[in-house]
Every structure is written in structure tokens, then in C-alpha cells.
Coordinates of C-alpha atoms and ligand atoms in Angstrom, one line a residue:
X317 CA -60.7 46.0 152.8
X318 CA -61.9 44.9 149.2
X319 CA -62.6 41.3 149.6
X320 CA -63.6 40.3 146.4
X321 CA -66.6 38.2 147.1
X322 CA -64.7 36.0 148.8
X323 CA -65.3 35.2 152.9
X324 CA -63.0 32.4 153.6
X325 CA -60.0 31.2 152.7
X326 CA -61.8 27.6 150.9
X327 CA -63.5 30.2 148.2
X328 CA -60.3 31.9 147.6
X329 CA -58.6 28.6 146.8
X330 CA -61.1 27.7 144.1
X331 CA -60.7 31.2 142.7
X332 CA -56.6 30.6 142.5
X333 CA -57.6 27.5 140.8
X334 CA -59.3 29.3 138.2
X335 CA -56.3 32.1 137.6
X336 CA -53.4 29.9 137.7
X337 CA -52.0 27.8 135.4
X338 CA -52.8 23.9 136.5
X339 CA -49.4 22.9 136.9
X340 CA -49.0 26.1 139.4
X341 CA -51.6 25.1 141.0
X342 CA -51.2 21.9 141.5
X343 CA -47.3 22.8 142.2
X344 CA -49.1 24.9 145.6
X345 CA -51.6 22.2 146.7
X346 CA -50.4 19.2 145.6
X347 CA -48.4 16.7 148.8
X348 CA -46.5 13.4 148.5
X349 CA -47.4 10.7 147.1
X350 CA -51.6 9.6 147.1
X351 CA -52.0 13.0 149.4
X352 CA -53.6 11.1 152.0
X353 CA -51.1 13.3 154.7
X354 CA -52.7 16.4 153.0
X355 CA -56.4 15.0 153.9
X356 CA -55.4 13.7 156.7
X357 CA -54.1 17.4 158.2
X358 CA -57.4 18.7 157.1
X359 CA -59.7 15.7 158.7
X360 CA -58.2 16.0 161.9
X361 CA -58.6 19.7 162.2
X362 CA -62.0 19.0 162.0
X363 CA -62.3 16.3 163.9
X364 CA -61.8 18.9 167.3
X365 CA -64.7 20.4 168.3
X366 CA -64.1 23.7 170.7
X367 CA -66.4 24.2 174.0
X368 CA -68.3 27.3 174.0
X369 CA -68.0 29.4 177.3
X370 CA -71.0 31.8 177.6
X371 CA -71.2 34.8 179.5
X372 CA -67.8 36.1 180.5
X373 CA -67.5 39.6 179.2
X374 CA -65.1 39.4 176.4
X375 CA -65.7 43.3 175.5
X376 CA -61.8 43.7 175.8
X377 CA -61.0 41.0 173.8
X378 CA -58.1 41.0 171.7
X379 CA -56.1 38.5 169.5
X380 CA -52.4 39.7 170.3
X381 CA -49.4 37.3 171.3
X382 CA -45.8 37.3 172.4
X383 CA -43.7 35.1 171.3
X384 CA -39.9 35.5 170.7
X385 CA -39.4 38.5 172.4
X386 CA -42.0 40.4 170.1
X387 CA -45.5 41.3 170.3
X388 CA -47.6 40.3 167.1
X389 CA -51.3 41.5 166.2
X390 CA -52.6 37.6 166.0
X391 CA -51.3 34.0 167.1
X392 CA -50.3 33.6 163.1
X393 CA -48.0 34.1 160.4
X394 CA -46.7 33.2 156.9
X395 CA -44.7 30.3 156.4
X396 CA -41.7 29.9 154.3
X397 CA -42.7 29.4 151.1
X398 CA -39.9 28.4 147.6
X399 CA -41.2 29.8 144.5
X400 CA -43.5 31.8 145.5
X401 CA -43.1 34.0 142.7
X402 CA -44.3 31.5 140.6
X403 CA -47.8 33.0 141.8
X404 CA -47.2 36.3 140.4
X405 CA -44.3 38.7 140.2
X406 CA -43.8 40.2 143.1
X407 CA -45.7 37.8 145.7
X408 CA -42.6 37.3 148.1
X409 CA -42.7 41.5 148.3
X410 CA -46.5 41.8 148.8
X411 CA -46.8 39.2 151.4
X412 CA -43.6 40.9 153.4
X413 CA -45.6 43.8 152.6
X414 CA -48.8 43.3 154.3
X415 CA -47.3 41.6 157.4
X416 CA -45.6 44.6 158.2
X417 CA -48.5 46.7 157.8
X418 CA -50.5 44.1 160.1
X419 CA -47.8 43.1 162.4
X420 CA -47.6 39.2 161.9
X421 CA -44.6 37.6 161.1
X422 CA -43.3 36.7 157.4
X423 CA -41.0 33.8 157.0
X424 CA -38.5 34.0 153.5
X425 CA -37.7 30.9 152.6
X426 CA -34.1 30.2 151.4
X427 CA -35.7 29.3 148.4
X428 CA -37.2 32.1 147.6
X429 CA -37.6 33.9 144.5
X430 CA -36.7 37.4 146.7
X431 CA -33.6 37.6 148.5
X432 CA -33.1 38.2 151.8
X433 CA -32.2 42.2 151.2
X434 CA -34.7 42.9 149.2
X435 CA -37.4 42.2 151.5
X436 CA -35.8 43.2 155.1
X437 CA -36.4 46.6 154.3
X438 CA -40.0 45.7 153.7
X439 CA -40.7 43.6 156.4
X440 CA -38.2 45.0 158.7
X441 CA -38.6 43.4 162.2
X442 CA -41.7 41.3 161.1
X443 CA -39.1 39.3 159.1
X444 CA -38.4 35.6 160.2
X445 CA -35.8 33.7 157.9
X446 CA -36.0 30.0 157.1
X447 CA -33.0 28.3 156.8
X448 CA -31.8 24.7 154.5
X449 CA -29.2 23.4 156.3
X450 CA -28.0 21.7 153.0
X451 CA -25.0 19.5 152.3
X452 CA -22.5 22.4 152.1
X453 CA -21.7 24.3 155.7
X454 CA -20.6 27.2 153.9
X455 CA -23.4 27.7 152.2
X456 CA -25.5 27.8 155.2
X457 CA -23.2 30.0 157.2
X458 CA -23.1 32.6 154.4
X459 CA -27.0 32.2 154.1
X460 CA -27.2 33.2 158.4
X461 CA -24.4 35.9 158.1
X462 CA -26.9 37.7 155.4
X463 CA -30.0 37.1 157.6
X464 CA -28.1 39.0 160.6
X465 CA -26.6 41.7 158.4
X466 CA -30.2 42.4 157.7
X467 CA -31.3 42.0 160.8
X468 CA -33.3 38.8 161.3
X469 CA -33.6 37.6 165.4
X470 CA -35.9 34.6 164.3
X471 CA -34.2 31.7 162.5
X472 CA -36.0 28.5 161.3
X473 CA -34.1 25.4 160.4
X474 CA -35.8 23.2 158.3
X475 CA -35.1 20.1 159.0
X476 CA -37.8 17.3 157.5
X477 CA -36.3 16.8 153.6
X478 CA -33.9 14.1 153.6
X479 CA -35.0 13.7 150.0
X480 CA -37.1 15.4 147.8
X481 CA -41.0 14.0 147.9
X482 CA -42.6 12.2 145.2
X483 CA -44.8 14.4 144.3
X484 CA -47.3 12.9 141.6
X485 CA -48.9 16.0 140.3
X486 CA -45.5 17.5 139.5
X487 CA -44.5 14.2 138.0
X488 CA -47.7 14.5 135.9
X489 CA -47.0 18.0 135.0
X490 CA -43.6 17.4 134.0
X491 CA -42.7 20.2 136.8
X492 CA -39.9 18.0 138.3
X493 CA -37.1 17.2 137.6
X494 CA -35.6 17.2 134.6
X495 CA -37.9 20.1 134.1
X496 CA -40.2 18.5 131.1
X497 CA -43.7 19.8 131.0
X498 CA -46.5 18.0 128.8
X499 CA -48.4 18.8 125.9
X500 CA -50.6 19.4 128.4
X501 CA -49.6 21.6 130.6
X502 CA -47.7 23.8 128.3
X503 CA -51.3 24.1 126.3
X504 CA -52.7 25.0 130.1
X505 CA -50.5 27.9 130.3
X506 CA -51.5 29.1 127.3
X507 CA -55.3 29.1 128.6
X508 CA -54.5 31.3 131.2
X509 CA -53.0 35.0 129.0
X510 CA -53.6 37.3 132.1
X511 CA -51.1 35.1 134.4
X512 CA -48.9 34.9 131.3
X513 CA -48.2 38.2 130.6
X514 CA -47.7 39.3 134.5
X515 CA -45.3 36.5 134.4
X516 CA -43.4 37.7 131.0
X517 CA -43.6 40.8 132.7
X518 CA -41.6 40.1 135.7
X519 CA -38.6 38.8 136.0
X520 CA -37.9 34.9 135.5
X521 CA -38.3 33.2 139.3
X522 CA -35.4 31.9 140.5
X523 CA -33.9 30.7 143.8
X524 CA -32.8 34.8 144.6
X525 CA -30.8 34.2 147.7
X526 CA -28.1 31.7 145.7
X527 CA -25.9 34.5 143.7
X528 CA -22.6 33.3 142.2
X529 CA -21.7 36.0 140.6
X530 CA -22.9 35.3 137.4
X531 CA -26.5 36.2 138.5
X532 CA -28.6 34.4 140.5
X533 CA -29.4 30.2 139.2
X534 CA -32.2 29.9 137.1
X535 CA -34.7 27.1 135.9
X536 CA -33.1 24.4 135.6
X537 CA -30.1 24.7 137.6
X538 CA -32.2 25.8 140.5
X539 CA -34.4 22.7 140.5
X540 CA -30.8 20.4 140.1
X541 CA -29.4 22.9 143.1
X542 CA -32.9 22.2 145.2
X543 CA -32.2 18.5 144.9
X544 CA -28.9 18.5 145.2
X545 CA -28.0 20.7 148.4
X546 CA -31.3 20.8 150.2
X547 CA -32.5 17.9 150.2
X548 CA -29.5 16.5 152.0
X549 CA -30.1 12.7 154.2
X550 CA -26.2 12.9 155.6
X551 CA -27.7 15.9 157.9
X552 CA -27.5 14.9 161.1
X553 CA -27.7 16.6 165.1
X554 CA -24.3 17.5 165.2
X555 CA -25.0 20.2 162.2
X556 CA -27.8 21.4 163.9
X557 CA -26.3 22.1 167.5
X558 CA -23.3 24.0 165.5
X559 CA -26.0 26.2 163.8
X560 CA -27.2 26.3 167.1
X561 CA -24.2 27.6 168.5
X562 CA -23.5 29.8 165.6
X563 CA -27.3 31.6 165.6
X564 CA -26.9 34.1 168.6
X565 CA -30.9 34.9 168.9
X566 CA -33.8 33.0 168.6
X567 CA -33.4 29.1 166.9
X568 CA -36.6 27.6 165.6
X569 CA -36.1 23.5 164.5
X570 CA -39.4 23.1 161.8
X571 CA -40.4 19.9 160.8
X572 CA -41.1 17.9 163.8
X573 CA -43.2 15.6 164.9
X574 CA -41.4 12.9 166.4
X575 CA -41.5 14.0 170.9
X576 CA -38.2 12.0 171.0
X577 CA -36.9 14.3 168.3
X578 CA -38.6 17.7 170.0
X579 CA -36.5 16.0 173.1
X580 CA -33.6 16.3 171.1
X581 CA -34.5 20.1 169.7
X582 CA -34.0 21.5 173.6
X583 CA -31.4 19.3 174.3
X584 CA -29.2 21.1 171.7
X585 CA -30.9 24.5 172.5
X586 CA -33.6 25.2 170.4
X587 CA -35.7 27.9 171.5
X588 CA -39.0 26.4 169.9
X589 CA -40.0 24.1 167.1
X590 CA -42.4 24.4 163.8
X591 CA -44.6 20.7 164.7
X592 CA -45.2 20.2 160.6
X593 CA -45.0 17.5 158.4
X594 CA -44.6 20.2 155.7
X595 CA -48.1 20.3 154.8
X596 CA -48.2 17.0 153.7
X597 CA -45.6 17.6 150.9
X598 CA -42.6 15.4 152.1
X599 CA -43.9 11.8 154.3
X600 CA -47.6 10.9 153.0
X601 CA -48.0 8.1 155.9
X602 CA -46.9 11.2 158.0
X603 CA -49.3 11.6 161.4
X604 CA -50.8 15.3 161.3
X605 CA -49.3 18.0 163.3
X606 CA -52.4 18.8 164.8
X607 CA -53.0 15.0 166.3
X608 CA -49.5 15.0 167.8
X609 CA -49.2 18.0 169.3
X610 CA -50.4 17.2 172.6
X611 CA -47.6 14.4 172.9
X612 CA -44.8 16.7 171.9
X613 CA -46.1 19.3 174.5
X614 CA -46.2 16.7 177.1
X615 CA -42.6 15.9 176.1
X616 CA -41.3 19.2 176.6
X617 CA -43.2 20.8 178.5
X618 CA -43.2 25.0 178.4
X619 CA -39.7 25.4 177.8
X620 CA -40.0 25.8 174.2
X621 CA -42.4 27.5 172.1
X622 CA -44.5 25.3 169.8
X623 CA -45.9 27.3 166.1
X624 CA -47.7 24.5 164.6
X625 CA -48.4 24.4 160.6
X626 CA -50.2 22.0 158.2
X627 CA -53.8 22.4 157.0
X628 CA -54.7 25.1 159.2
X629 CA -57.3 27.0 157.3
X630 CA -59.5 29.1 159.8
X631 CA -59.6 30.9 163.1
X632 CA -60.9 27.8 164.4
X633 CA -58.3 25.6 163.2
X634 CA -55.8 28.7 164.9
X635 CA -57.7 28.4 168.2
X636 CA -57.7 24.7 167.9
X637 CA -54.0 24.4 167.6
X638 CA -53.8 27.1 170.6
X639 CA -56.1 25.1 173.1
X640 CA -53.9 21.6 172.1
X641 CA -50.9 23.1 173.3
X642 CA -49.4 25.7 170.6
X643 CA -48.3 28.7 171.2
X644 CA -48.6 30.1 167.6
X645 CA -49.4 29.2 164.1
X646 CA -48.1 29.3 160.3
X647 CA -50.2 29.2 157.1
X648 CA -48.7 28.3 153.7
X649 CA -50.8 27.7 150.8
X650 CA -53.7 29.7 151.7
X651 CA -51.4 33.1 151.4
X652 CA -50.4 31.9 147.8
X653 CA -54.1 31.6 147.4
X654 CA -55.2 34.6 148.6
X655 CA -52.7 36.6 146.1
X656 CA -54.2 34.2 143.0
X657 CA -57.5 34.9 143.8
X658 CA -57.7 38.9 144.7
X659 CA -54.1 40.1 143.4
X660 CA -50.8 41.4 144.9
X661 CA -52.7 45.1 146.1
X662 CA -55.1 43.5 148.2
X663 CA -55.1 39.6 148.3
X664 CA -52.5 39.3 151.2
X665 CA -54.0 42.5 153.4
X666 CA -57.6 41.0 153.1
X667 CA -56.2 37.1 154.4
X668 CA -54.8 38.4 157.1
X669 CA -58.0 40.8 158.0
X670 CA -60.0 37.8 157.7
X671 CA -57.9 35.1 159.7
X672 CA -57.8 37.5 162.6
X673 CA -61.5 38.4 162.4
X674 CA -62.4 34.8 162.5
X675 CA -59.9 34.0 165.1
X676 CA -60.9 36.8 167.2
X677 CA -64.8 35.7 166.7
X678 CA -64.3 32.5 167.7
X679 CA -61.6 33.6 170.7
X680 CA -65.2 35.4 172.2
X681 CA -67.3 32.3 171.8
X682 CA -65.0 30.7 174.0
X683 CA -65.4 33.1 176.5
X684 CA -61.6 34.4 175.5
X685 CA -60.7 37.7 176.4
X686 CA -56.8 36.7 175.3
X687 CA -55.8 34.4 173.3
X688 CA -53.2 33.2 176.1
X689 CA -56.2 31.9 177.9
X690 CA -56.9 29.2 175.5
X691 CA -56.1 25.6 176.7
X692 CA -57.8 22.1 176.6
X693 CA -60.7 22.9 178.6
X694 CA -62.2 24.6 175.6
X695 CA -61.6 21.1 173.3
X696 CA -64.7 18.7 173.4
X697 CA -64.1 16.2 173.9
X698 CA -62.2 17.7 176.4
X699 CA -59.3 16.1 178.5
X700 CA -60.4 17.6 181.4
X701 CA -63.0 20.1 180.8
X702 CA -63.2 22.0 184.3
X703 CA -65.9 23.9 185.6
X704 CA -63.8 26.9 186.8
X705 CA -66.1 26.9 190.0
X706 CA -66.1 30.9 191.1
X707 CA -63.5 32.2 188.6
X708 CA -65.2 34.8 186.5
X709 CA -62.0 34.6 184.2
Ligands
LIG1000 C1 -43.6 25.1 151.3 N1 -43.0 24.8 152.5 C2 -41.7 25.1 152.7 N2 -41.1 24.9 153.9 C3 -39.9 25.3 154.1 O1 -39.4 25.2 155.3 N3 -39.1 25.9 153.1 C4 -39.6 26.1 151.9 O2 -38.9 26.6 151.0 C5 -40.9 25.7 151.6 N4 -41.5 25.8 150.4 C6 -42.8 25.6 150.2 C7 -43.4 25.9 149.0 C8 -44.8 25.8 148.8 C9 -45.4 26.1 147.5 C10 -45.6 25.3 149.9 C11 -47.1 25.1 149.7 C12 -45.0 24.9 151.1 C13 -43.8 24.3 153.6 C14 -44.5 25.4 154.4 O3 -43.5 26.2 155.0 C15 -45.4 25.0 155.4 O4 -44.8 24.0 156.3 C16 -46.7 24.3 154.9 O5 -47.1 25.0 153.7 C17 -47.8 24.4 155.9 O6 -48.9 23.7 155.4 P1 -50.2 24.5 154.7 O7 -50.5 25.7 155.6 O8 -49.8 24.9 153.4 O9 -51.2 23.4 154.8

């Protein structure tokens, strides 16, 4: 797998920085507000230090997980991701593309810039749909009626944007809304000919899955459509046990990080919950999802699955998450990144190579032989880091 001369996922963010317009950029990395949430999800990642285990043969090691009925190659997968196409043509297809071909799951967002049947046939069963709930019901309900026409069993509601953030690089940029970019920005773009002309190219991104008819909404009216409907704070329990009752297969609640809330999630049903605070795009005095995982775990114990996102960046941040108490994870940025820096043929095939690889390296030097082994007796410091008198494994 070509890799570019890149070997983590750090050096293949500063090579999207170079390729993409700032504004684009800045659209992918930037959080809320000072982006102290988005420092913080990084600082406390590394803040965990993991517990080697020497000497338990590991020669059978392997990085495969079940979770939702379905076995995947590695403990990952792609988040959901709006506007991906902003990227490059054609991202949304070549990330659906190349979780197929590895066996990991790809989320579409709702507000994608594919919709939904266009990519089920590329990502077939390895397809998990993300779900808005939105102010209007019968938006949502036609949204989930398409997702099981095409075959989706995995549904994620999203359900941590009351309101839209105040994102200040966006402000800056004059990518919110209206849509108003600076002198600046606009002269940006014009730096940058080789991501102009892929994107005059392709078609105009726009939110793909909202078609009236008329052709899908475009610029402007998406970003009024985004604010308007998805970002909705009259959403409330009640709508999500009726989606609950309406999903017939597997209901994922993403956005928590509140245990009373994750109390509430199986209460109504949920099968498991995405702990995220949306990688520090929506709350910026939002805890990390990685600091309070161990409290939501405690709250509900195994009957739900836990996929954690937010800052997670390597194998060991995946391992780290596993041995707090998660049972799989989801990337966003760095999957935008990884098509800046090394293009749509081989930039989301070579991240996923390279996440597993490290996982799996790191799995071994913790005397892993399966990734379901992981728990907090590998953390340091540890909870309760046990000697395991007489077990070989
Ligand atoms: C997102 N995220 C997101 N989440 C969601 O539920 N629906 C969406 O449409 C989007 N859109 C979106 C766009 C972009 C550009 C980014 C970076 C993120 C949040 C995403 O699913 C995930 O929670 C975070 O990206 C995880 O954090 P990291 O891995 O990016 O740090």
C-alpha cells in the first residue's frame, strides 16, 4: 500500500493542510469556540499510559471484533462526516470504498454530500447510517425508510446539536452562515489550482440525501436547512424512544457523555451509544469522551455497547479507549485527512492499513492475543492492575 511518505496519521494532517484550501481546512479541524475541548480530547488520550505484558505468546494475534451482530477486521470505523465532499469529489464514495474492501464499518452522515443509494451498493453491509432527528418527524422517518430500503441494520441518532456551535474559524472564514467568505479566503482558494479544478470538476457538494424534487439543496439553502432542521433544541426523549420503536434493528444514541443520559439511552432501548462530544465541534467546556468513559460504563454496565470518538488518533488511543471500557471506536477527521494528503485511490486504504497495524502492534505489547482481552489492567496507572497469578492468558 503506497503510503506516500507518510507513517502516522499527525504527518498526514499537515500534508491536508498544505493541499486544501484554509477555510477547508480549518472547516475539518477547527471545534467550538477557543478549541480548548479539541485539546483537551487530545491531552487526555495521552495522559493514559498502557501496561506492557511480556511474554505471553501473541503469535495468533489478531485485531477482529464483533459488535452488532457482525464481525469487523479492527475495533474501528469511519464516523459520520457532513460535507465531506468538500475534501475532494468523490470522498463519501472512496471512504465507503475502502471500508468494504477492509471490512470496517462506514457511517453516511445525513448530511452528506452522497446519498444514501449511492453508496449502499458500495459499502453494502459495512454501511452504518447516521441519523438528525431534526425538527420535522417526517423528515426523519423518510430518511430511516431509505436507510432500510437499502439495507442499513446499524442506525446512529445524533443527538448532541441543540444549536449549531460557534465555530470561530468558520466565522473568520466567512464559511457560516450567511455564507460570506473574505478577501481572504476566496484569495486562499485561489492558491490552491490542483484542489480547484478537482472541485470544478465534480459536482457542486450538497446535502445529497435532502431531494425535493427540484434537485438536491445546494449552498446556501443547505447551510440555512443545516441550521434550521438539525440543529433542533425542542428534541427531546419522547422523539427518541419513537425512533426507537420505529428502527427494528440495531439503535445507536451518539453524542453522550452525561451516565444519567447513557441511563436514559437503555431505558428507552438503545442498543449502544457513540460517548463523543463531537470532537470538540459543538460544547468547548465539554469533558472528553475518553476521561468519562469509565463512569458511563460503570452506569450501565455491559448491556449496551460503548464506540467511543473524539481525538482518537492511533492504535494506542484505540487500545486505550478499549481497556477504559469501549467496545469499539470511530475516527473523523483523520479519514478527511488521509484523502487530502495521499488522494481518493489510495489515501483511505492506506489509513486503515495503518490504524490496524498500529493497533495490532500495540494489542501484542500488551500481551493481547484478541482485542476482547483488553481491560483496565493494562492502564497505568491502573485501577487495579492484577497479577493474573497462574493464568498464562
Ligand atoms: C463531523 N461530525 C458529525 N457527526 C454527526 O453525527 N453527523 C455529521 O454530519 C457530522 N459531520 C461532521 C463533519 C466534519 C467535517 C467533522 C470533522 C465531524 C462528528 C464526527 O462524527 C465525530 O463525532 C468526530 O469527528 C470525532 O472526532 P475526531 O475523530 O474528528 O476527533
Amino acid at each position: 500500500m503506497p503510503t506516500g511518505r507518510v507513517f502516522n496519521t499527525a504527518q498526514m494532517a499537515a500534508r491536508a493542510r498544505k493541499r486544501l484550501p484554509r477555510a477547508i481546512f480549518d472547516f475539518i479541524e477547527g471545534g467550538a469556540g477557543s478549541e480548548i475541548a479539541v485539546a483537551r480530547n487530545r491531552a487526555r488520550f495521552e495522559q493514559i499510559a498502557l501496561m506492557p505484558q511480556a511474554l505471553r505468546d501473541c503469535s495468533a494475534a489478531h485485531s477482529e471484533v464483533t459488535i452488532f451482530g457482525r464481525r469487523y477486521a479492527a475495533p474501528f470505523g469511519i464516523a459520520p462526516m457532513g460535507f465531506a465532499d468538500l475534501v475532494c469529489p468523490g470522498t463519501d464514495r472512496a471512504l465507503a470504498q475502502a471500508a468494504r474492501a477492509a471490512n470496517v464499518p462506514y457511517t453516511l452522515s445525513t448530511a452528506a454530500t452522497t446519498s444514501i443509494e449511492t453508496i449502499a451498493p458500495i459499502a453494502q453491509d459495512n454501511l452504518w447510517f447516521q441519523l438528525y432527528p431534526g425538527s420535522d418527524e417526517a423528515i426523519a422517518a423518510g430518511l430511516m425508510q431509505r436507510a432500510l430500503a437499502a439495507g442499513v441494520t446499524t442506525l446512529l441518532v445524533t443527538i448532541d446539536i441543540p444549536v449549531p456551535a460557534r465555530r470561530v474559524r468558520d466565522l473568520t472564514n466567512g464559511l457560516a452562515i450567511p455564507l460570506r467568505p473574505s478577501l481572504r479566503t476566496v484569495l486562499d482558494v485561489a492558491r490552491h489550482p490542483a484542489w480547484l479544478l478537482r472541485a470544478a470538476r465534480g459536482d457542486r457538494p450538497g446535502m445529497a440525501n435532502f431531494v425535493d424534487g427540484k434537485g438536491s439543496l445546494s449552498g446556501l439553502a443547505h447551510a440555512e436547512f443545516v441550521s434550521r432542521q438539525l440543529s433542533f433544541p425542542g428534541l427531546d426523549w419522547r422523539r427518541i424512544e419513537a425512533i426507537r420503536k420505529a428502527w427494528p434493528y440495531h439503535l445507536v444514541i451518539k453524542g453522550i457523555l452525561n451516565p444519567q443520559d447513557a441511563v436514559m439511552a437503555e431505558r428507552i432501548g438503545a442498543d449502544g451509544l457513540v460517548v463523543s462530544n463531537h470532537g470538540g465541534r459543538q460544547l468547548d467546556a465539554a469533558p472528553s469522551s475518553i476521561e468519562v468513559l469509565p463512569a458511563i460504563r460503570e452506569a450501565c454496565g455491559d448491556r449496551l455497547k460503548l464506540i467511543l470518538d473524539s481525538g482518537v488518533r492511533t492504535g494506542d488511543d484505540i487500545a486505550r479507549s478499549l481497556a477504559s471500557g469501549a467496545d469499539f471506536v470511530l475516527l473523523g477527521r483523520p479519514f478527511l485527512f488521509a484523502v487530502a494528503a495521499l488522494g481518493l485511490a489510495h489515501g483511505p486504504a492506506a489509513i486503515i492499513d495503518m490504524l490496524r497495524a498500529e493497533f495490532l502492534n500495540t494489542l501484542i505489547h500488551l500481551g493481547c492475543a484478541d482485542p476482547a482481552e483488553l481491560g483496565s489492567d493494562h492502564l497505568w496507572p491502573g485501577r487495579h492492575l492484577s497479577l493474573r497469578q497462574g493464568s498464562n492468558r
